[in-house]
Amino acid sequence: MRVRTRIPYDRSMTRLALFAALVGLPWYLLAVGGVVAAMVWGLRRQARATHRRLLRTTPLSPEWRAVVEQNVSPYVHLPPALQTKLEGYINLFLDEKGFEGCGGQEITDEVRVTIAAQACLLLIGRDSQCYPRLRSILVYPHTYVAGGKGLFGGDGDAPSVRLGESWQTGVVVLAWDSVCGGIRNFDDGHNVVLHEFSHQLDQEDGSADGTPLLDTLSCYGSWSRCLGREYQLFLKQVAKHRRTVIDHYGATNAAEFFATATEAFFEKPEALSRKHPDLYAELQQYYHLDPVTWG
Ligand SMILES: [Zn+2]
């Protein structure tokens, strides 16, 4: 005779008793262990949230603020409320992200704070989780040669000279001499840190397609129409070798168009708003910032 055993899988206590029998422990010990583990997890999560809030509201040390004032020129023009937000994000960024020197690059406080400040400039208008997928920033002393196909298309397996890269695996790579070039001229529309970290924002939804996570579902239609139209017009200008506010590299694909448009938005806001008012407005709505007013 076949006996069919019904397992009451919809009763968690019964499931726990079965599991306990399997591992040879009394079920109530497992239950207590589960409750304790949940409490520890909850407490740790609460402590982490408190720590993050503290970092977000703590001013920079005088030494770090001096680096920001020296190397990130928009900082001194920001309204006080945005300066405070930027300092909080820098604290959070430096607490959570690891830096690694490559090719002999030394990781000093100047390197860390300079990169963090520019990366966080992209965040200060929004309530951001501060690049939740990002774990490490690798810094080379100079532009470097790397092979393999990058995330954003390009030259296949052929090795190429690179200023920086952004990977969905939680890594940003930067060449320090390119970072320094960007901070020397914060009004020429070329900034490798803004560029690579805008890729990080683009990648937060899992795809590098030139559309980052937007505030609401209704924003996607407007973004798609505006960025699509602007990108097609830009491709025509580049094909005719016209001078453009946005770097011609933006013609590579939609992801690079968003990254180079972001560079122009922060470094040449007046020119971008004059030549591409719709694109400027869309980026203004996304970043919740209006760099034209920073002077
Ligand atoms: Zn890029």
XYZ file of C-alpha atoms and ligand atoms in Angstrom, residues 152 164-166 195-196 199 249 255-256 259-260, ligand 1:
13
model
C 30.344 51.155 -23.849
C 39.141 56.134 -16.968
C 36.503 53.421 -16.939
C 33.331 52.620 -15.062
C 32.251 61.422 -16.837
C 32.936 58.078 -15.173
C 28.301 56.210 -16.017
C 33.057 61.541 -27.981
C 25.610 56.157 -22.703
C 28.543 58.332 -23.782
C 28.215 61.186 -19.785
C 29.579 63.965 -22.002
Zn 32.479 57.026 -21.159
